[in-house]
Coordinates of C-alpha atoms in Angstrom, one line a residue:
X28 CA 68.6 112.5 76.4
X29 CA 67.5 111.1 79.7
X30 CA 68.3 108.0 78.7
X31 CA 71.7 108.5 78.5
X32 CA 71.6 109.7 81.8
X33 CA 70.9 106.3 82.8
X34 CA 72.9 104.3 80.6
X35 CA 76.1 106.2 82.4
X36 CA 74.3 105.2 85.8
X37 CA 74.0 101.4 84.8
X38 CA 76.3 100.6 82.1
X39 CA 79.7 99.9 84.2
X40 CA 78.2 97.4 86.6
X41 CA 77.4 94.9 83.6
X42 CA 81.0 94.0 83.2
X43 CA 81.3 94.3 87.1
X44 CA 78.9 91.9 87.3
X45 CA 80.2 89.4 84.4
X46 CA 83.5 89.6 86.0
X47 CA 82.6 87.6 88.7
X48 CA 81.9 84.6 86.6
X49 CA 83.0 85.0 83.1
X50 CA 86.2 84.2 82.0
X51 CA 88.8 87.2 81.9
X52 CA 89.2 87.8 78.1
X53 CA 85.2 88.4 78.0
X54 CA 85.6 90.8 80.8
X55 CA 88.4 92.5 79.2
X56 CA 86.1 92.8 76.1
X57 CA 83.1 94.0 77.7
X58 CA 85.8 96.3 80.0
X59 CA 86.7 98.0 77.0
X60 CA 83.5 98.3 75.4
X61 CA 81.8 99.6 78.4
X62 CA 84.4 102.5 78.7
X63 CA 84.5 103.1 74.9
X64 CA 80.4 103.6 75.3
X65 CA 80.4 105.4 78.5
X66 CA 83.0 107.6 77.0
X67 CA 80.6 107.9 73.8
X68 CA 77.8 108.8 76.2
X69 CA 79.2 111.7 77.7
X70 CA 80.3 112.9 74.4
X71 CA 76.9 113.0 73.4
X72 CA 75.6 115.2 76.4
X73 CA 78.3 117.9 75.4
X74 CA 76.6 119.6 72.8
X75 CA 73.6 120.5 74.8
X76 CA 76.0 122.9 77.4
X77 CA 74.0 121.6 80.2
X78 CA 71.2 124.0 79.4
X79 CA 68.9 123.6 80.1
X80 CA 69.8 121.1 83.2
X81 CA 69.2 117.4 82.3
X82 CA 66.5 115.5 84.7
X83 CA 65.4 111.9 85.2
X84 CA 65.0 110.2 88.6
X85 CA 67.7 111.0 90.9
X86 CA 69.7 111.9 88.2
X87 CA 70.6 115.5 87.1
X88 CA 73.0 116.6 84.8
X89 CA 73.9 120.6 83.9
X90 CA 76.9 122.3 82.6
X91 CA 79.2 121.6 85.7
X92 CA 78.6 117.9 86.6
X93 CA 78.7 117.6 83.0
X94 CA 82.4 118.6 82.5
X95 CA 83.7 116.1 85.2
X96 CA 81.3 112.7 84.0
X97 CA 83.5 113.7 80.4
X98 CA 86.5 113.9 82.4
X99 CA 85.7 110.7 84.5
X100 CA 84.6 108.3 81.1
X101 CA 87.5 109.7 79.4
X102 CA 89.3 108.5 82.0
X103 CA 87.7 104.9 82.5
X104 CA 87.9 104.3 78.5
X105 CA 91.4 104.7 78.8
X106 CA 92.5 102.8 81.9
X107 CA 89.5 99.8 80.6
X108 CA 92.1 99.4 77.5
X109 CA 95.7 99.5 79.3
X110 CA 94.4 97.5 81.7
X111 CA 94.2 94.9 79.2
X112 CA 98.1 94.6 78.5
X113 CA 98.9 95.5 82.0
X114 CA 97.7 92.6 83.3
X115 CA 99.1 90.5 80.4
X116 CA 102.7 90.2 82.4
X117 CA 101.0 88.2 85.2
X118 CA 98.4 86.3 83.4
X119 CA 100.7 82.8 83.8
X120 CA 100.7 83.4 87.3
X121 CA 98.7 80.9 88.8
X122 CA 96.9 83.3 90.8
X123 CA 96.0 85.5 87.8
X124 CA 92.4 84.5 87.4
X125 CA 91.7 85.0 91.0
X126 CA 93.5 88.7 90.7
X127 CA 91.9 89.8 87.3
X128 CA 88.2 88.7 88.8
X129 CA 88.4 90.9 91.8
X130 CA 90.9 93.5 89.8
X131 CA 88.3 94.5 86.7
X132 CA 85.0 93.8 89.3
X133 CA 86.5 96.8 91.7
X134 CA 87.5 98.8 88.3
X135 CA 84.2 99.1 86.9
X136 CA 82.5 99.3 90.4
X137 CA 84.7 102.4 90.9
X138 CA 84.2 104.0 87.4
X139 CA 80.6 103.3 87.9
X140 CA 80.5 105.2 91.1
X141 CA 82.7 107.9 89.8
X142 CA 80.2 108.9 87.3
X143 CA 77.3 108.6 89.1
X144 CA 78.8 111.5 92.1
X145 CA 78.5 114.3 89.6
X146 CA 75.4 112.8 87.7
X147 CA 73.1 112.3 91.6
X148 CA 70.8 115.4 92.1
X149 CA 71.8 117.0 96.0
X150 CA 74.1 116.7 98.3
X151 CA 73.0 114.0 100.6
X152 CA 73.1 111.7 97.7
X153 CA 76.4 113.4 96.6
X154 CA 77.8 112.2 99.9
X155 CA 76.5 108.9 99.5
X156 CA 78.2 108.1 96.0
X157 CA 81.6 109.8 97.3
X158 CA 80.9 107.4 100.1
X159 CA 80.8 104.3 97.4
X160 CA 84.3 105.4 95.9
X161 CA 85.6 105.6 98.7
X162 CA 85.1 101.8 99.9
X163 CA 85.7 100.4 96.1
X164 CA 88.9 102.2 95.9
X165 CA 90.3 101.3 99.1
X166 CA 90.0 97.4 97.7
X167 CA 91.7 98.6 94.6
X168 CA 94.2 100.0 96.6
X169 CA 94.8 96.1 98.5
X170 CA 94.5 94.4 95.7
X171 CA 98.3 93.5 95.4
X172 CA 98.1 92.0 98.5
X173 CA 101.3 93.0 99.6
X174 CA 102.3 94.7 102.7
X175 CA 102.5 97.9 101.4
X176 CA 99.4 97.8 99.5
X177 CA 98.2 97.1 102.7
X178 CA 99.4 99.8 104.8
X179 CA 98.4 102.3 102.1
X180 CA 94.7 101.1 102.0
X181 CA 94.2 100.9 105.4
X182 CA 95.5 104.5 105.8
X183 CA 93.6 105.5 103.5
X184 CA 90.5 103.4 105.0
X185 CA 91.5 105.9 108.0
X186 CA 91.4 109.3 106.6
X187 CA 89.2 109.3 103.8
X188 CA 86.7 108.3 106.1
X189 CA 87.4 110.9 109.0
X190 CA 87.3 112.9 106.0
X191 CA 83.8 111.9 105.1
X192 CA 82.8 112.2 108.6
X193 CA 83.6 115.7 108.5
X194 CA 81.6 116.1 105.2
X195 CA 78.4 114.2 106.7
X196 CA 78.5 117.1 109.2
X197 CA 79.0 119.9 106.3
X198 CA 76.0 118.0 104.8
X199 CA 73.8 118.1 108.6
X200 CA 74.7 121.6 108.5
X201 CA 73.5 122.8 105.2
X202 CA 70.0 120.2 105.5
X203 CA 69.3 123.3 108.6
X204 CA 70.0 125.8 107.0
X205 CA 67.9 124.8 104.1
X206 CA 65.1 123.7 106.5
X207 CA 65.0 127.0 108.0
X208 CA 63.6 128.4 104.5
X209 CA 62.4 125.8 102.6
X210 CA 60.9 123.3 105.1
X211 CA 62.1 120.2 107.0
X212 CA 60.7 118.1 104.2
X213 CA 63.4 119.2 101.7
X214 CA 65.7 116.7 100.0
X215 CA 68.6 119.2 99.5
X216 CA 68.3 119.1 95.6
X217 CA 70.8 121.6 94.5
X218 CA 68.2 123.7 91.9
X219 CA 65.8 124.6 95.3
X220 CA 69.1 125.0 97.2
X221 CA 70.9 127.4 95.3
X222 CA 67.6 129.2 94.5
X223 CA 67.2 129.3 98.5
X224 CA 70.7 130.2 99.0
X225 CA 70.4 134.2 99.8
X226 CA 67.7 133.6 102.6
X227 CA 69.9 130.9 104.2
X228 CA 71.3 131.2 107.7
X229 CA 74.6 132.6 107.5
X230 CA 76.3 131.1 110.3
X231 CA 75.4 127.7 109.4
X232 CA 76.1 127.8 105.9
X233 CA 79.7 129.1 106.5
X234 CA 80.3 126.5 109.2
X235 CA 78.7 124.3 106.6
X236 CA 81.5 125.5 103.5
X237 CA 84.5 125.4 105.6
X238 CA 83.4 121.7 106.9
X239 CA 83.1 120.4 103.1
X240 CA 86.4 121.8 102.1
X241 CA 88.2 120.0 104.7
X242 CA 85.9 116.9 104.6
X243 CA 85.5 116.3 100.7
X244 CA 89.1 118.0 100.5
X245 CA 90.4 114.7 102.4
X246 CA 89.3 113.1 99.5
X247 CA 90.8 115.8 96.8
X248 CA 94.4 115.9 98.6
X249 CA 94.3 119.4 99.8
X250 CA 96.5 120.4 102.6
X251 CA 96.9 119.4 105.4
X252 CA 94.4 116.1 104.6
X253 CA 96.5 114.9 102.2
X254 CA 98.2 112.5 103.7
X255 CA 97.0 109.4 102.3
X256 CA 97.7 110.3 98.9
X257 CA 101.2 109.6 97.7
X258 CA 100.9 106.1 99.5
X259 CA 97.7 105.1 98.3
X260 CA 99.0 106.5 94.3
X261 CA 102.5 104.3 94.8
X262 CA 101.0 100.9 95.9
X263 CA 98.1 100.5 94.2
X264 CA 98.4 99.5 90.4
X265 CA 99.3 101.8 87.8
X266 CA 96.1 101.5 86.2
X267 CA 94.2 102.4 89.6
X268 CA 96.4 104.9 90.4
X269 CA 95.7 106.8 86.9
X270 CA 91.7 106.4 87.7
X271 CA 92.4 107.9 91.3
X272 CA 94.6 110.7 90.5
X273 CA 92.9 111.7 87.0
X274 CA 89.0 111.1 88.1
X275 CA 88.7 110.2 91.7
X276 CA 90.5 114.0 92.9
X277 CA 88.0 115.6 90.3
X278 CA 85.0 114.4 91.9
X279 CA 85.4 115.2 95.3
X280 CA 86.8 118.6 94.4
X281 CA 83.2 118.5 92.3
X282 CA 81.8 117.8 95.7
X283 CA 83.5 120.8 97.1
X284 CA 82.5 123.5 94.2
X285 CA 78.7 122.3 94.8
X286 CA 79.0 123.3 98.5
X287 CA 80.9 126.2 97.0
X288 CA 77.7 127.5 94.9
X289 CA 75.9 127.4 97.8
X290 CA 77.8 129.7 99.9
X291 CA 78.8 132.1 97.3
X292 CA 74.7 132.7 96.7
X293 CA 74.0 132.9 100.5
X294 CA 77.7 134.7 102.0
X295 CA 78.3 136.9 98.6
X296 CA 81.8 135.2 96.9
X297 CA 84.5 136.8 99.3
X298 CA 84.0 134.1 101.9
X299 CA 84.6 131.0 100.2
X300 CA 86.9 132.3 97.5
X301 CA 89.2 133.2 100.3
X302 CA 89.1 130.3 102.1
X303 CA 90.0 128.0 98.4
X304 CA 92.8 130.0 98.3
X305 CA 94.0 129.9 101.8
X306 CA 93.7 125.8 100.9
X307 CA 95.1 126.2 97.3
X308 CA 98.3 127.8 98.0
X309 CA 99.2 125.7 100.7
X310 CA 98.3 122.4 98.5
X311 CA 100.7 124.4 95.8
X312 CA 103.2 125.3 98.7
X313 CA 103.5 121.8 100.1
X314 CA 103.3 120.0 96.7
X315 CA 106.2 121.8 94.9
X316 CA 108.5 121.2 97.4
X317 CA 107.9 117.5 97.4
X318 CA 108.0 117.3 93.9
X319 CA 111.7 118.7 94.0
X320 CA 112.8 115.6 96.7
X321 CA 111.3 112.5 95.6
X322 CA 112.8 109.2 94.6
X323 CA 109.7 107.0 93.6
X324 CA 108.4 107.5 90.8
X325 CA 104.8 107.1 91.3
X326 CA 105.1 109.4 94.6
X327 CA 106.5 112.2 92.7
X328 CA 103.0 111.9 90.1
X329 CA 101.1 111.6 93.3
X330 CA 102.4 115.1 95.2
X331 CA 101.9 116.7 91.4
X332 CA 98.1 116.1 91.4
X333 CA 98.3 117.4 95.2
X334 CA 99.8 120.6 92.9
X335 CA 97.0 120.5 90.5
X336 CA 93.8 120.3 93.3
X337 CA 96.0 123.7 94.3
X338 CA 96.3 125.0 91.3
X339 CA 91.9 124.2 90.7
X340 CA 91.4 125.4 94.5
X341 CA 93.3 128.9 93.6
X342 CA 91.4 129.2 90.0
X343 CA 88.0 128.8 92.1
X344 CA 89.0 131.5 94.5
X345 CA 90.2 133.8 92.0
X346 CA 86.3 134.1 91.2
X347 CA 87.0 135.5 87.7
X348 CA 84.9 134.4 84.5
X349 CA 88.0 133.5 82.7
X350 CA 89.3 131.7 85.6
X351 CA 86.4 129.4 86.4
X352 CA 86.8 128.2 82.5
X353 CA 90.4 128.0 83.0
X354 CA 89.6 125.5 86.6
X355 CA 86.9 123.4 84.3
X356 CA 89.6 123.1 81.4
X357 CA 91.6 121.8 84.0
X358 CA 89.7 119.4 85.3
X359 CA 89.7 117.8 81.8
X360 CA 93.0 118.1 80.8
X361 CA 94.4 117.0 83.9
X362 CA 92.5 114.0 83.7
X363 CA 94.4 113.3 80.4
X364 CA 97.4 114.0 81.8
X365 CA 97.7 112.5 84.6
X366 CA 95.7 109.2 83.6
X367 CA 98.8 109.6 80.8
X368 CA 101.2 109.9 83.6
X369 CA 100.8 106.9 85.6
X370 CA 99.9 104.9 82.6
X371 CA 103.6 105.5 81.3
X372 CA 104.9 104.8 84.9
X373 CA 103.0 101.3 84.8
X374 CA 105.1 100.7 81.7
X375 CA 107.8 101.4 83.2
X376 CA 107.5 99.5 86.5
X377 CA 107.0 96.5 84.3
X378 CA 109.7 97.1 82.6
X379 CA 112.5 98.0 85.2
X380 CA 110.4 96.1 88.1
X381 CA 111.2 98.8 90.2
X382 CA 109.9 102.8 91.2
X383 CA 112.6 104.3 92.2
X384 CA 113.8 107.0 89.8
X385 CA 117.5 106.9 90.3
X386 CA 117.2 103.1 88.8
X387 CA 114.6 104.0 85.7
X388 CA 117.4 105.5 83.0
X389 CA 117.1 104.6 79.0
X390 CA 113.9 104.3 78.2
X391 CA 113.6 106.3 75.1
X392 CA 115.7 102.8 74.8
X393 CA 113.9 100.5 76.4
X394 CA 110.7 101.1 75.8
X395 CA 111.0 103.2 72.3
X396 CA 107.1 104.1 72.5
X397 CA 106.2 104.1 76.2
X398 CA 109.3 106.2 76.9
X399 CA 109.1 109.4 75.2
X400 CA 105.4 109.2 75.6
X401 CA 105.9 109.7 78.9
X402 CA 108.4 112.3 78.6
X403 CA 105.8 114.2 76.5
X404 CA 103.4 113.9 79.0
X405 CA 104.9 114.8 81.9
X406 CA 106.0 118.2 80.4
X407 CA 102.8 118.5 78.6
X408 CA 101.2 117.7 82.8
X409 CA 104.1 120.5 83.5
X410 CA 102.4 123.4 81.7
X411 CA 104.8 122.8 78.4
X412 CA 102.6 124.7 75.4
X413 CA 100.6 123.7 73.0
X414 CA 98.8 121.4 76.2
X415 CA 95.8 121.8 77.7
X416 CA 97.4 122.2 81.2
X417 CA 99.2 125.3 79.6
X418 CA 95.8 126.9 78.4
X419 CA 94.0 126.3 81.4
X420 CA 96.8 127.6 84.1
X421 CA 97.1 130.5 81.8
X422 CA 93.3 131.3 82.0
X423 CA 93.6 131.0 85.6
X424 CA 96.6 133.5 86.0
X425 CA 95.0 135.4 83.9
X426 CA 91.7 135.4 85.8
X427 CA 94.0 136.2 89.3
X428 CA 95.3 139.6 87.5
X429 CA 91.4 140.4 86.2
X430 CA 90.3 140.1 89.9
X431 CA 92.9 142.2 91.6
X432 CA 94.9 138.8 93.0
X433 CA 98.3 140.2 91.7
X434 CA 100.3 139.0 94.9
X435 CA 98.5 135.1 95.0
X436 CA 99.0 135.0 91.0
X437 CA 102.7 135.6 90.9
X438 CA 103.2 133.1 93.9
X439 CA 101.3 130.3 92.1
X440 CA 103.1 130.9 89.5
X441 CA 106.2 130.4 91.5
X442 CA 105.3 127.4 92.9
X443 CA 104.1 126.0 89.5
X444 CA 107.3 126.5 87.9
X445 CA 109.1 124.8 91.0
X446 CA 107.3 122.3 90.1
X447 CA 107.7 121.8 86.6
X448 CA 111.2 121.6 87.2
X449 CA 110.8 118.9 89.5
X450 CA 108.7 116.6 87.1
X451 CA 110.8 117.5 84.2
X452 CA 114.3 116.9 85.5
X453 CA 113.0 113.5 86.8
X454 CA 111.2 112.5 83.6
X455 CA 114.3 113.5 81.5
X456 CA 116.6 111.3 83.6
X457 CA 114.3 108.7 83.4
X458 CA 113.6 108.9 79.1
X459 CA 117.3 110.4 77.8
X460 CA 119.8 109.6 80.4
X461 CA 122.0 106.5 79.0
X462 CA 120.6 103.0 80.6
X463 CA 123.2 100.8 83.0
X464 CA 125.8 98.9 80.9
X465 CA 125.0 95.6 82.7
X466 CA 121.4 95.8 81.1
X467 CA 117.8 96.5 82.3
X468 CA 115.8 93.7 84.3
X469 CA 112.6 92.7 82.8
X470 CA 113.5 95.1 79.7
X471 CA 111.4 94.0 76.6
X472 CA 108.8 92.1 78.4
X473 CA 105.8 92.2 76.1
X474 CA 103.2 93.0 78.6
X475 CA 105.5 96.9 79.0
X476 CA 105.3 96.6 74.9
X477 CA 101.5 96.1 74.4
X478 CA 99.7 98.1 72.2
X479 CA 97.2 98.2 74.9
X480 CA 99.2 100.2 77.2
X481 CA 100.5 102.6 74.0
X482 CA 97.1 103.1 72.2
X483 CA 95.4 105.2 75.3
X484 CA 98.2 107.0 76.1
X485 CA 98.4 108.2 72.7
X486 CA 94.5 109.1 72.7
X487 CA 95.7 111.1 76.1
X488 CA 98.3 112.8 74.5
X489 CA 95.8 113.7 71.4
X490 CA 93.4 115.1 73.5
X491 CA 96.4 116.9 75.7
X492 CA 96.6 118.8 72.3
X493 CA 93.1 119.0 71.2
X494 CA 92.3 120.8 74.5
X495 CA 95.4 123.0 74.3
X496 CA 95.2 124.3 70.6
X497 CA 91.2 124.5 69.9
X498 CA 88.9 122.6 72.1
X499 CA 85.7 122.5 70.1
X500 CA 83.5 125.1 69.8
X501 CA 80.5 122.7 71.5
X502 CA 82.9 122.1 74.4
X503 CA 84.2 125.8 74.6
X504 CA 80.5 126.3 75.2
X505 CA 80.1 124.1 78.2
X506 CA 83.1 125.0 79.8
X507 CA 81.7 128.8 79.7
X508 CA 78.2 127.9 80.5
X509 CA 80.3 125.8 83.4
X510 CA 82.0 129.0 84.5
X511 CA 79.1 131.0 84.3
X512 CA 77.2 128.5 87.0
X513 CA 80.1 128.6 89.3
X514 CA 80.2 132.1 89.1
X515 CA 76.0 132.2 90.5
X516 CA 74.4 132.5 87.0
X517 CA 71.4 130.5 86.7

């Protein structure tokens, strides 16, 4: 099994590399396959419920980093495959070979860095691959070229690495407190770290916590260091966007629960669980008022995984056993959802040539697959039953009432229904409401049309379902054995 370890380390950077020289239907090809086998791969490490924890190298995998490399190849498999029919409306360009060369080298360079975050074992190296995604996804960002795209990347150049700075700190701060009991030699490897944790200093690994949630949570989009966010999510292509929202969040909140099982074993829980939920509900707060004013389509998807980080931030802090499975279901069924999400919205930005809402109407019409498909997803991302968004927030509500949170669970549920009917009033305007007489520019392009931009959002939508009905009894397993680390079990 440690070989599959590695394969998930190497195997995106062989079409990264290819795509500098090959021509861009092999790229595509080995694109696709190297999602489809990195998706494979992390299927195959599900059944063994990350116990006990996987080593080779550098590499470690248990329950917990587990769940998000599925989340994250899941993910890539399905942006590898719209990818190819997003592209096909600009592949006359004359630019196009140019654009698809650095497009598909920065995709799998960012997939490939995305799964190696939860796979690298401690948290100076976990600082290091968040580092990586950081700089690939900033080109992803620029790769229109346009001003916009331009202004977005460089903001988010900007914060993410303040961000980062502040995490580097977080990660100074823990390397002395583990020195203090385990030596100056130490390489911060979680399993000596969290075995450490209740002879750590206190001071420092509190300053420590606090510093990673605002420095990795620059990164995740929690308040207030979410700025960069909906700008990054509207210019950069759909296909990036559905990576960064559905994986790129994930990991750096993984980031943030490692620091997270640090403190809870050294503090006791109440610490850190109160300050996720001082961050969660203002992430909730913030996001579901957005979601009720925004015009741009993409934007609006963008402050609604600013909800979801809440909602995981909250589920964390609630502490509870069925809560923590609830925030690991999440992760996975948010990456479904909201890979789905912006997916749909690439189709229809081809299709209208535009993001703003008020201009998107007909596409149930328009677009007789890609439309209601992205009806259905938004209200299954909105908490609709039978999803897996609706399972998981319910396990987390439920967890808040377990742990005595009766106050925090009624608000986030509040706040999550605000936000459903935000997403669900603009995606039903966008899908049912009658398109213009004079006609839709663009409408019935093929490139909107492609079954390579209907196929994975209908593998998102399955899974949506899957995840929300009966997730399998091997995955059931990891998500509890997931919980059960998070909560301090060994």
């Amino acid at each position: 099994m440690t070989a599959v370890l590695t394969l998930l380390a190497l195997l995106p950077l062989l079409p990264a590399a290819a795509a500098l020289t090959a021509p861009v239907r092999l790229t595509q090809c080995l694109t696709v396959a190297s999602g489809a086998a990195c998706f494979v791969l992390a299927c195959a490490l599900v059944p063994r419920g990350g116990r006990p924890a996987l080593h080779t190298g550098i590499l470690r995998a248990d329950a917990l980093s587990t769940v998000f490399v599925l989340a994250t190849a899941f993910v890539y498999a399905c942006c590898a495959a719209h990818s190819v029919g997003y592209l096909r409306h600009d592949e006359h360009s004359r630019d196009f070979p140019r654009y698809a060369r650095r497009f598909y080298v920065g995709l799998n360079l960012f997939a490939w860095s995305m799964l190696c975050a939860p796979l690298v074992d401690g948290l100076a190296l976990l600082w290091v691959a968040v580092e990586v995604t950081t700089v690939v996804s900033a080109l992803l960002v620029a790769v229109e070229n346009t001003e916009g795209a331009t202004e977005a990347a460089w903001k988010y150049v900007l914060l993410a690495s303040a961000g980062l700075g502040i995490a580097l700190l977080a990660t100074i701060f823990m390397y002395y407190a583990g020195s203090r009991v385990l030596g100056q030699t130490y390489d911060l490897g979680f399993a000596p770290l969290l075995e450490a944790a209740p002879r750590l200093p206190h001071t420092a690994v509190r300053l420590s916590f606090v510093l990673a949630v605002l420095g990795f949570g620059t990164k995740a989009g929690l308040v207030p260091v979410h700025t960069w966010l909906p700008d990054a999510h509207a210019e950069a292509p759909s296909t990036v966007s559905a990576m960064l929202s559905g994986s790129l969040l994930a990991v750096s909140f993984y980031a943030v629960l490692r620091y997270h099982q640090v403190a809870a074993g050294s503090l006791g829980p109440h610490f850190p669980r109160t300050v996720l939920l001082v961050f969660g509900i203002a992430s909730l707060l913030l996001a579901a008022l957005y979601v009720l004013d925004q015009h741009d389509i993409k934007r609006l998807l963008a402050y609604s995984s600013v909800e979801h980080m809440g909602i995981l931030t909250v589920g964390v802090g609630f502490g509870a056993p069925i809560a923590l499975a609830g925030v690991l279901l999440h992760v996975l069924a948010h990456a479904a959802a909201k890979g789905n999400a912006f997916m749909g919205a690439g189709a229809l930005v081809r299709a209208y040539r535009t993001k703003e809402i008020r201009r998107l109407r007909g596409a149930a019409r328009v677009l007789p697959w890609s439309g209601p498909m992205f009806l259905a997803t938004v209200l299954a991302l909105s908490a609709l039953p039978p999803s897996g968004i609706f399972r998981s927030e319910f396990q987390i509500v439920a967890g808040g009432l377990e742990s005595g949170h009766h106050g925090v669970a009624a608000v986030l549920v509040v706040l999550v229904t605000l936000a459903f009917l935000g997403l669900a009033i603009a995606a039903t305007q966008v899908v049912l409401t009658p398109a213009p007489a004079d006609g839709v520019p663009g409408a019935g392009e093929p490139g909107a049309r492609s079954v390579w931009m209907v196929v994975p959002v209908a593998a998102g939508l399955v899974a949506l379902v899957v995840l929300g009905v009966h997730p399998p009894d091997a995955l059931a397993a990891l998500l509890a054995r997931g919980a059960a680390e998070l909560g301090g079990a060994s």
